[in-house]
Amino acid sequence: MSFEIPVILQSALPFAPWVDPRTRKLPGTIPVGGDDWIQIDDAYAAQMALRDRLIAERPDAVLALAERARPAAEELWDMLLPLLPALGFQTGPDAVRRPDGVTVPLDRARPLATLGRLVQEDLVLMDEGEAGEHVFAGAVLCFPAGWSLSEKFDRPMMRIHRPVEKYTEDVGKRVQRLMDGVQPGRPLCRGTAHHTNSRLFNPRTEAMGRAIDAELPFIRVERQCLVRLPVTRLVLFSIHTYIVRPEALDADQSAALAEFPLRHAA
């Protein structure tokens, strides 16, 4: 089933990774507060309406969970739901009323699908494979930035990032050490940014490659947080996506962008 993907933009950019020298280069991370990996912004209602449609109409494209990772998905459920009231949600035993007024039934049997209808973040679970490299074990992924869930699911980190030119073997080893070192209660944050003309839901296979010969009117930023689940020990990789026009940047962001230009990607 196909449907029109709307243009959904934020009016400002609260996180610009090219401004901070710590987040400017891979795998550049900074610490975040224990609960600050979930955020709400002014595009919440529009983004959640799109997430609702994708989860209902394109579940095979946006949901995946290895059975071995189900305990981690349930642990994430138990961790995330208590954070919601402080963000403007009304929670009950059977349903949650979102800040946009939509009520979402709670279905613990479908933890990622349900959580994906509550928060703007895409949620990816990574477990440690037999070779010591983290493996993509589950996700609700509504806003892929030019990649396909079906191609990345159940693959190790180096294989996931094979098409990324900057993701060299040395970078891969540093990222693996970073993920190994994530501690419970001490999440880390990193970011990516590029010029684009794509919408939020932009799945592309590796064979499709990138098409960058068109006008690129938007800047797409991902605020990515790494959170260690304390019981199952899996790593949660959360992705909050912003798309803005360049004129939405503040003066410091614009000045830093002129000094440190972004890559271009469709």
PDB file of C-alpha atoms in Angstrom:
ATOM      1  CA  MET A   1       0.000   0.000   0.000  1.00  0.00           C
ATOM      2  CA  SER A   2       1.373   3.419  -0.904  1.00  0.00           C
ATOM      3  CA  PHE A   3       0.369   6.833   0.344  1.00  0.00           C
ATOM      4  CA  GLU A   4       1.583  10.411   0.176  1.00  0.00           C
ATOM      5  CA  ILE A   5       4.251  11.269   2.746  1.00  0.00           C
ATOM      6  CA  PRO A   6       3.688  14.853   3.908  1.00  0.00           C
ATOM      7  CA  VAL A   7       6.430  17.418   4.426  1.00  0.00           C
ATOM      8  CA  ILE A   8       6.777  17.757   8.213  1.00  0.00           C
ATOM      9  CA  LEU A   9       9.161  20.424   9.503  1.00  0.00           C
ATOM     10  CA  GLN A  10      10.218  21.734  12.892  1.00  0.00           C
ATOM     11  CA  SER A  11      10.225  25.502  13.330  1.00  0.00           C
ATOM     12  CA  ALA A  12      13.617  25.476  15.091  1.00  0.00           C
ATOM     13  CA  LEU A  13      16.516  23.086  15.623  1.00  0.00           C
ATOM     14  CA  PRO A  14      17.312  22.359  19.282  1.00  0.00           C
ATOM     15  CA  PHE A  15      20.276  20.114  18.447  1.00  0.00           C
ATOM     16  CA  ALA A  16      22.830  20.922  15.730  1.00  0.00           C
ATOM     17  CA  PRO A  17      25.720  18.428  15.906  1.00  0.00           C
ATOM     18  CA  TRP A  18      28.016  20.517  13.698  1.00  0.00           C
ATOM     19  CA  VAL A  19      28.133  23.302  16.322  1.00  0.00           C
ATOM     20  CA  ASP A  20      29.735  21.302  19.163  1.00  0.00           C
ATOM     21  CA  PRO A  21      33.255  20.040  18.359  1.00  0.00           C
ATOM     22  CA  ARG A  22      32.519  16.923  20.435  1.00  0.00           C
ATOM     23  CA  THR A  23      29.688  15.842  18.127  1.00  0.00           C
ATOM     24  CA  ARG A  24      31.118  17.157  14.872  1.00  0.00           C
ATOM     25  CA  LYS A  25      33.061  13.998  13.949  1.00  0.00           C
ATOM     26  CA  LEU A  26      32.296  10.280  14.223  1.00  0.00           C
ATOM     27  CA  PRO A  27      31.538   8.774  16.600  1.00  0.00           C
ATOM     28  CA  GLY A  28      31.407  12.008  18.671  1.00  0.00           C
ATOM     29  CA  THR A  29      29.287  11.619  21.802  1.00  0.00           C
ATOM     30  CA  ILE A  30      28.224  13.720  24.760  1.00  0.00           C
ATOM     31  CA  PRO A  31      26.501  12.632  27.985  1.00  0.00           C
ATOM     32  CA  VAL A  32      22.792  13.312  28.430  1.00  0.00           C
ATOM     33  CA  GLY A  33      20.592  13.309  31.508  1.00  0.00           C
ATOM     34  CA  GLY A  34      19.197   9.952  32.567  1.00  0.00           C
ATOM     35  CA  ASP A  35      15.718  10.605  31.115  1.00  0.00           C
ATOM     36  CA  ASP A  36      16.625  13.163  28.450  1.00  0.00           C
ATOM     37  CA  TRP A  37      16.812  10.634  25.617  1.00  0.00           C
ATOM     38  CA  ILE A  38      13.061  11.166  25.032  1.00  0.00           C
ATOM     39  CA  GLN A  39      12.020  14.626  23.823  1.00  0.00           C
ATOM     40  CA  ILE A  40       8.887  16.328  22.505  1.00  0.00           C
ATOM     41  CA  ASP A  41       9.064  19.133  19.945  1.00  0.00           C
ATOM     42  CA  ASP A  42       6.680  21.295  17.911  1.00  0.00           C
ATOM     43  CA  ALA A  43       6.330  18.676  15.155  1.00  0.00           C
ATOM     44  CA  TYR A  44       5.021  16.064  17.601  1.00  0.00           C
ATOM     45  CA  ALA A  45       1.414  15.925  16.398  1.00  0.00           C
ATOM     46  CA  ALA A  46       2.317  15.772  12.706  1.00  0.00           C
ATOM     47  CA  GLN A  47       5.097  13.234  13.179  1.00  0.00           C
ATOM     48  CA  MET A  48       2.898  11.015  15.352  1.00  0.00           C
ATOM     49  CA  ALA A  49       0.052  11.078  12.830  1.00  0.00           C
ATOM     50  CA  LEU A  50       2.498   9.761  10.233  1.00  0.00           C
ATOM     51  CA  ARG A  51       3.855   7.158  12.647  1.00  0.00           C
ATOM     52  CA  ASP A  52       0.299   5.960  13.367  1.00  0.00           C
ATOM     53  CA  ARG A  53      -0.334   5.461   9.635  1.00  0.00           C
ATOM     54  CA  LEU A  54       2.970   3.694   8.979  1.00  0.00           C
ATOM     55  CA  ILE A  55       2.582   1.287  11.898  1.00  0.00           C
ATOM     56  CA  ALA A  56      -1.010   0.500  10.864  1.00  0.00           C
ATOM     57  CA  GLU A  57      -0.526   0.314   7.088  1.00  0.00           C
ATOM     58  CA  ARG A  58       3.161  -0.569   6.584  1.00  0.00           C
ATOM     59  CA  PRO A  59       4.088  -2.723   9.611  1.00  0.00           C
ATOM     60  CA  ASP A  60       6.460  -4.932   7.620  1.00  0.00           C
ATOM     61  CA  ALA A  61       8.431  -1.839   6.623  1.00  0.00           C
ATOM     62  CA  VAL A  62       8.727  -0.256  10.081  1.00  0.00           C
ATOM     63  CA  LEU A  63       8.644  -3.073  12.672  1.00  0.00           C
ATOM     64  CA  ALA A  64      11.004  -5.969  13.367  1.00  0.00           C
ATOM     65  CA  LEU A  65      11.847  -7.944  16.511  1.00  0.00           C
ATOM     66  CA  ALA A  66      13.979 -11.047  16.905  1.00  0.00           C
ATOM     67  CA  GLU A  67      12.443 -13.388  19.463  1.00  0.00           C
ATOM     68  CA  ARG A  68      15.676 -13.366  21.453  1.00  0.00           C
ATOM     69  CA  ALA A  69      15.232  -9.591  21.918  1.00  0.00           C
ATOM     70  CA  ARG A  70      11.618  -9.728  23.147  1.00  0.00           C
ATOM     71  CA  PRO A  71      12.674  -9.544  26.842  1.00  0.00           C
ATOM     72  CA  ALA A  72      14.608  -6.376  26.014  1.00  0.00           C
ATOM     73  CA  ALA A  73      11.589  -4.865  24.237  1.00  0.00           C
ATOM     74  CA  GLU A  74       9.503  -5.583  27.340  1.00  0.00           C
ATOM     75  CA  GLU A  75      12.204  -4.060  29.546  1.00  0.00           C
ATOM     76  CA  LEU A  76      12.146  -0.961  27.338  1.00  0.00           C
ATOM     77  CA  TRP A  77       8.356  -0.852  27.804  1.00  0.00           C
ATOM     78  CA  ASP A  78       8.812  -0.886  31.587  1.00  0.00           C
ATOM     79  CA  MET A  79      11.493   1.813  31.371  1.00  0.00           C
ATOM     80  CA  LEU A  80       9.769   4.206  28.985  1.00  0.00           C
ATOM     81  CA  LEU A  81       6.158   4.317  30.167  1.00  0.00           C
ATOM     82  CA  PRO A  82       6.999   5.861  33.593  1.00  0.00           C
ATOM     83  CA  LEU A  83       8.793   8.734  31.810  1.00  0.00           C
ATOM     84  CA  LEU A  84       5.705   9.855  29.901  1.00  0.00           C
ATOM     85  CA  PRO A  85       3.672  11.799  32.531  1.00  0.00           C
ATOM     86  CA  ALA A  86       6.479  14.359  32.938  1.00  0.00           C
ATOM     87  CA  LEU A  87       6.263  14.994  29.176  1.00  0.00           C
ATOM     88  CA  GLY A  88       2.543  15.773  29.145  1.00  0.00           C
ATOM     89  CA  PHE A  89       1.048  12.294  28.676  1.00  0.00           C
ATOM     90  CA  GLN A  90      -1.913  11.005  30.663  1.00  0.00           C
ATOM     91  CA  THR A  91      -1.262   7.371  31.500  1.00  0.00           C
ATOM     92  CA  GLY A  92      -3.695   4.727  32.682  1.00  0.00           C
ATOM     93  CA  PRO A  93      -3.621   0.950  33.103  1.00  0.00           C
ATOM     94  CA  ASP A  94      -5.004   0.248  29.629  1.00  0.00           C
ATOM     95  CA  ALA A  95      -4.263   3.332  27.513  1.00  0.00           C
ATOM     96  CA  VAL A  96      -2.178   6.499  27.212  1.00  0.00           C
ATOM     97  CA  ARG A  97      -3.457   9.889  26.058  1.00  0.00           C
ATOM     98  CA  ARG A  98      -0.743  11.627  24.068  1.00  0.00           C
ATOM     99  CA  PRO A  99      -0.007  15.380  24.200  1.00  0.00           C
ATOM    100  CA  ASP A 100      -1.790  15.720  20.841  1.00  0.00           C
ATOM    101  CA  GLY A 101      -4.993  14.293  22.341  1.00  0.00           C
ATOM    102  CA  VAL A 102      -4.814  10.854  20.677  1.00  0.00           C
ATOM    103  CA  THR A 103      -5.451   7.856  22.942  1.00  0.00           C
ATOM    104  CA  VAL A 104      -3.243   4.822  22.326  1.00  0.00           C
ATOM    105  CA  PRO A 105      -4.280   1.413  23.754  1.00  0.00           C
ATOM    106  CA  LEU A 106      -1.506  -0.310  25.688  1.00  0.00           C
ATOM    107  CA  ASP A 107      -0.605  -3.672  24.164  1.00  0.00           C
ATOM    108  CA  ARG A 108       2.374  -5.242  25.915  1.00  0.00           C
ATOM    109  CA  ALA A 109       2.274  -8.133  23.427  1.00  0.00           C
ATOM    110  CA  ARG A 110       3.323  -5.595  20.748  1.00  0.00           C
ATOM    111  CA  PRO A 111       5.790  -3.483  22.728  1.00  0.00           C
ATOM    112  CA  LEU A 112       7.638  -1.764  19.894  1.00  0.00           C
ATOM    113  CA  ALA A 113       4.510  -1.034  17.853  1.00  0.00           C
ATOM    114  CA  THR A 114       2.866   0.522  20.909  1.00  0.00           C
ATOM    115  CA  LEU A 115       5.882   2.555  22.016  1.00  0.00           C
ATOM    116  CA  GLY A 116       6.343   3.712  18.425  1.00  0.00           C
ATOM    117  CA  ARG A 117       2.906   5.332  18.617  1.00  0.00           C
ATOM    118  CA  LEU A 118       3.804   7.233  21.793  1.00  0.00           C
ATOM    119  CA  VAL A 119       7.187   8.849  21.157  1.00  0.00           C
ATOM    120  CA  GLN A 120       8.753  10.606  18.193  1.00  0.00           C
ATOM    121  CA  GLU A 121      11.942   8.605  18.540  1.00  0.00           C
ATOM    122  CA  ASP A 122      12.625   5.539  16.466  1.00  0.00           C
ATOM    123  CA  LEU A 123      13.761   2.782  18.819  1.00  0.00           C
ATOM    124  CA  VAL A 124      16.426   0.254  17.807  1.00  0.00           C
ATOM    125  CA  LEU A 125      17.606  -2.637  19.993  1.00  0.00           C
ATOM    126  CA  MET A 126      21.159  -3.912  19.600  1.00  0.00           C
ATOM    127  CA  ASP A 127      22.398  -7.127  21.205  1.00  0.00           C
ATOM    128  CA  GLU A 128      25.901  -8.555  21.306  1.00  0.00           C
ATOM    129  CA  GLY A 129      26.523 -11.157  18.632  1.00  0.00           C
ATOM    130  CA  GLU A 130      28.706 -14.229  18.853  1.00  0.00           C
ATOM    131  CA  ALA A 131      31.682 -12.387  17.385  1.00  0.00           C
ATOM    132  CA  GLY A 132      31.393  -9.595  19.973  1.00  0.00           C
ATOM    133  CA  GLU A 133      29.952  -7.129  17.471  1.00  0.00           C
ATOM    134  CA  HIS A 134      26.535  -5.627  18.197  1.00  0.00           C
ATOM    135  CA  VAL A 135      23.677  -6.891  16.028  1.00  0.00           C
ATOM    136  CA  PHE A 136      20.430  -5.162  14.989  1.00  0.00           C
ATOM    137  CA  ALA A 137      17.901  -7.217  16.993  1.00  0.00           C
ATOM    138  CA  GLY A 138      14.681  -5.185  16.821  1.00  0.00           C
ATOM    139  CA  ALA A 139      13.200  -1.807  15.970  1.00  0.00           C
ATOM    140  CA  VAL A 140      10.290   0.442  15.371  1.00  0.00           C
ATOM    141  CA  LEU A 141      11.770   2.505  12.551  1.00  0.00           C
ATOM    142  CA  CYS A 142       9.319   4.919  10.937  1.00  0.00           C
ATOM    143  CA  PHE A 143      11.812   7.546   9.756  1.00  0.00           C
ATOM    144  CA  PRO A 144      14.756   5.813   8.019  1.00  0.00           C
ATOM    145  CA  ALA A 145      17.176   8.276   6.424  1.00  0.00           C
ATOM    146  CA  GLY A 146      17.834   6.495   3.155  1.00  0.00           C
ATOM    147  CA  TRP A 147      18.084   2.891   4.318  1.00  0.00           C
ATOM    148  CA  SER A 148      15.842  -0.126   4.631  1.00  0.00           C
ATOM    149  CA  LEU A 149      14.900  -1.952   7.830  1.00  0.00           C
ATOM    150  CA  SER A 150      14.630  -5.268   5.991  1.00  0.00           C
ATOM    151  CA  GLU A 151      18.250  -5.000   4.784  1.00  0.00           C
ATOM    152  CA  LYS A 152      19.697  -4.067   8.195  1.00  0.00           C
ATOM    153  CA  PHE A 153      17.665  -6.280  10.550  1.00  0.00           C
ATOM    154  CA  ASP A 154      19.698  -9.008  12.288  1.00  0.00           C
ATOM    155  CA  ARG A 155      22.950  -7.722  10.749  1.00  0.00           C
ATOM    156  CA  PRO A 156      26.114  -6.721  12.677  1.00  0.00           C
ATOM    157  CA  MET A 157      27.239  -3.101  12.869  1.00  0.00           C
ATOM    158  CA  MET A 158      29.938  -3.202  10.175  1.00  0.00           C
ATOM    159  CA  ARG A 159      27.580  -4.875   7.710  1.00  0.00           C
ATOM    160  CA  ILE A 160      24.835  -2.345   8.525  1.00  0.00           C
ATOM    161  CA  HIS A 161      27.132   0.564   7.714  1.00  0.00           C
ATOM    162  CA  ARG A 162      28.877  -0.973   4.666  1.00  0.00           C
ATOM    163  CA  PRO A 163      27.513   1.671   2.217  1.00  0.00           C
ATOM    164  CA  VAL A 164      28.678   4.566   4.467  1.00  0.00           C
ATOM    165  CA  GLU A 165      32.020   5.786   3.104  1.00  0.00           C
ATOM    166  CA  LYS A 166      33.118   7.429   6.357  1.00  0.00           C
ATOM    167  CA  TYR A 167      32.284   4.316   8.393  1.00  0.00           C
ATOM    168  CA  THR A 168      35.716   2.724   8.052  1.00  0.00           C
ATOM    169  CA  GLU A 169      36.913  -0.331   9.948  1.00  0.00           C
ATOM    170  CA  ASP A 170      38.686   1.974  12.404  1.00  0.00           C
ATOM    171  CA  VAL A 171      35.474   3.959  13.006  1.00  0.00           C
ATOM    172  CA  GLY A 172      33.587   0.663  13.389  1.00  0.00           C
ATOM    173  CA  LYS A 173      35.975  -0.501  16.103  1.00  0.00           C
ATOM    174  CA  ARG A 174      35.630   2.808  17.935  1.00  0.00           C
ATOM    175  CA  VAL A 175      31.827   2.622  17.726  1.00  0.00           C
ATOM    176  CA  GLN A 176      31.900  -0.952  19.034  1.00  0.00           C
ATOM    177  CA  ARG A 177      34.052   0.096  22.002  1.00  0.00           C
ATOM    178  CA  LEU A 178      31.636   2.966  22.602  1.00  0.00           C
ATOM    179  CA  MET A 179      28.634   0.632  22.661  1.00  0.00           C
ATOM    180  CA  ASP A 180      30.462  -1.820  24.913  1.00  0.00           C
ATOM    181  CA  GLY A 181      31.102   1.023  27.354  1.00  0.00           C
ATOM    182  CA  VAL A 182      27.548   2.400  27.635  1.00  0.00           C
ATOM    183  CA  GLN A 183      26.479   2.082  31.272  1.00  0.00           C
ATOM    184  CA  PRO A 184      22.966   1.893  32.785  1.00  0.00           C
ATOM    185  CA  GLY A 185      21.714   5.301  33.866  1.00  0.00           C
ATOM    186  CA  ARG A 186      24.413   7.115  31.842  1.00  0.00           C
ATOM    187  CA  PRO A 187      23.110   7.496  28.277  1.00  0.00           C
ATOM    188  CA  LEU A 188      25.177   9.074  25.544  1.00  0.00           C
ATOM    189  CA  CYS A 189      24.110  11.266  22.634  1.00  0.00           C
ATOM    190  CA  ARG A 190      25.534  11.767  19.163  1.00  0.00           C
ATOM    191  CA  GLY A 191      24.201  13.314  15.987  1.00  0.00           C
ATOM    192  CA  THR A 192      24.179  13.211  12.209  1.00  0.00           C
ATOM    193  CA  ALA A 193      23.183  15.936   9.767  1.00  0.00           C
ATOM    194  CA  HIS A 194      22.910  16.367   6.017  1.00  0.00           C
ATOM    195  CA  HIS A 195      21.193  18.402   3.319  1.00  0.00           C
ATOM    196  CA  THR A 196      18.236  16.589   1.797  1.00  0.00           C
ATOM    197  CA  ASN A 197      15.073  16.794  -0.259  1.00  0.00           C
ATOM    198  CA  SER A 198      13.537  13.677   1.286  1.00  0.00           C
ATOM    199  CA  ARG A 199      10.569  13.269   3.609  1.00  0.00           C
ATOM    200  CA  LEU A 200      10.683  11.609   7.029  1.00  0.00           C
ATOM    201  CA  PHE A 201       9.881   8.132   5.715  1.00  0.00           C
ATOM    202  CA  ASN A 202      12.692   7.629   3.214  1.00  0.00           C
ATOM    203  CA  PRO A 203      13.545   3.929   2.880  1.00  0.00           C
ATOM    204  CA  ARG A 204      16.141   3.131   0.221  1.00  0.00           C
ATOM    205  CA  THR A 205      17.867  -0.131  -0.554  1.00  0.00           C
ATOM    206  CA  GLU A 206      21.639  -0.291  -0.914  1.00  0.00           C
ATOM    207  CA  ALA A 207      21.193  -1.049  -4.615  1.00  0.00           C
ATOM    208  CA  MET A 208      19.285   2.212  -5.098  1.00  0.00           C
ATOM    209  CA  GLY A 209      22.228   4.281  -3.905  1.00  0.00           C
ATOM    210  CA  ARG A 210      21.936   8.026  -3.389  1.00  0.00           C
ATOM    211  CA  ALA A 211      20.505  10.597  -5.788  1.00  0.00           C
ATOM    212  CA  ILE A 212      21.946  14.020  -4.984  1.00  0.00           C
ATOM    213  CA  ASP A 213      21.594  15.904  -8.248  1.00  0.00           C
ATOM    214  CA  ALA A 214      18.354  17.610  -7.205  1.00  0.00           C
ATOM    215  CA  GLU A 215      17.697  20.714  -5.148  1.00  0.00           C
ATOM    216  CA  LEU A 216      18.135  19.993  -1.427  1.00  0.00           C
ATOM    217  CA  PRO A 217      16.017  22.523   0.465  1.00  0.00           C
ATOM    218  CA  PHE A 218      16.079  20.908   3.920  1.00  0.00           C
ATOM    219  CA  ILE A 219      18.544  20.013   6.674  1.00  0.00           C
ATOM    220  CA  ARG A 220      17.911  16.657   8.318  1.00  0.00           C
ATOM    221  CA  VAL A 221      19.344  16.041  11.795  1.00  0.00           C
ATOM    222  CA  GLU A 222      19.194  12.887  13.879  1.00  0.00           C
ATOM    223  CA  ARG A 223      19.680  13.105  17.635  1.00  0.00           C
ATOM    224  CA  GLN A 224      20.813   9.587  18.461  1.00  0.00           C
ATOM    225  CA  CYS A 225      21.023   8.341  22.043  1.00  0.00           C
ATOM    226  CA  LEU A 226      22.613   5.163  23.361  1.00  0.00           C
ATOM    227  CA  VAL A 227      20.928   3.732  26.464  1.00  0.00           C
ATOM    228  CA  ARG A 228      21.968   0.541  28.255  1.00  0.00           C
ATOM    229  CA  LEU A 229      19.049  -1.582  29.449  1.00  0.00           C
ATOM    230  CA  PRO A 230      20.158  -2.663  32.923  1.00  0.00           C
ATOM    231  CA  VAL A 231      18.543  -6.115  33.081  1.00  0.00           C
ATOM    232  CA  THR A 232      18.866  -7.623  29.599  1.00  0.00           C
ATOM    233  CA  ARG A 233      22.010  -5.524  28.929  1.00  0.00           C
ATOM    234  CA  LEU A 234      20.987  -4.733  25.347  1.00  0.00           C
ATOM    235  CA  VAL A 235      21.736  -1.263  23.989  1.00  0.00           C
ATOM    236  CA  LEU A 236      18.851   0.947  22.931  1.00  0.00           C
ATOM    237  CA  PHE A 237      19.632   3.264  20.022  1.00  0.00           C
ATOM    238  CA  SER A 238      16.993   6.011  19.923  1.00  0.00           C
ATOM    239  CA  ILE A 239      16.693   8.384  16.962  1.00  0.00           C
ATOM    240  CA  HIS A 240      14.849  11.705  17.132  1.00  0.00           C
ATOM    241  CA  THR A 241      14.575  13.193  13.638  1.00  0.00           C
ATOM    242  CA  TYR A 242      14.408  16.886  12.807  1.00  0.00           C
ATOM    243  CA  ILE A 243      13.889  18.356   9.355  1.00  0.00           C
ATOM    244  CA  VAL A 244      14.175  22.131   9.006  1.00  0.00           C
ATOM    245  CA  ARG A 245      14.732  24.754   6.359  1.00  0.00           C
ATOM    246  CA  PRO A 246      18.088  26.573   6.641  1.00  0.00           C
ATOM    247  CA  GLU A 247      16.309  29.773   7.637  1.00  0.00           C
ATOM    248  CA  ALA A 248      15.109  28.024  10.805  1.00  0.00           C
ATOM    249  CA  LEU A 249      18.683  27.900  12.137  1.00  0.00           C
ATOM    250  CA  ASP A 250      19.738  30.422  14.748  1.00  0.00           C
ATOM    251  CA  ALA A 251      22.715  32.719  14.217  1.00  0.00           C
ATOM    252  CA  ASP A 252      25.257  30.428  15.903  1.00  0.00           C
ATOM    253  CA  GLN A 253      24.044  27.388  13.977  1.00  0.00           C
ATOM    254  CA  SER A 254      24.210  29.255  10.672  1.00  0.00           C
ATOM    255  CA  ALA A 255      27.702  30.561  11.378  1.00  0.00           C
ATOM    256  CA  ALA A 256      28.983  27.118  12.328  1.00  0.00           C
ATOM    257  CA  LEU A 257      27.348  25.609   9.230  1.00  0.00           C
ATOM    258  CA  ALA A 258      29.236  28.041   7.026  1.00  0.00           C
ATOM    259  CA  GLU A 259      32.480  26.971   8.679  1.00  0.00           C
ATOM    260  CA  PHE A 260      31.717  23.256   8.762  1.00  0.00           C
ATOM    261  CA  PRO A 261      29.583  22.386   5.705  1.00  0.00           C
ATOM    262  CA  LEU A 262      27.353  19.313   5.727  1.00  0.00           C
ATOM    263  CA  ARG A 263      27.303  16.474   3.236  1.00  0.00           C
ATOM    264  CA  HIS A 264      24.514  16.218   0.688  1.00  0.00           C
ATOM    265  CA  ALA A 265      22.171  13.240   0.531  1.00  0.00           C
ATOM    266  CA  ALA A 266      18.758  12.681  -1.034  1.00  0.00           C
TER     267      ALA A 266
END
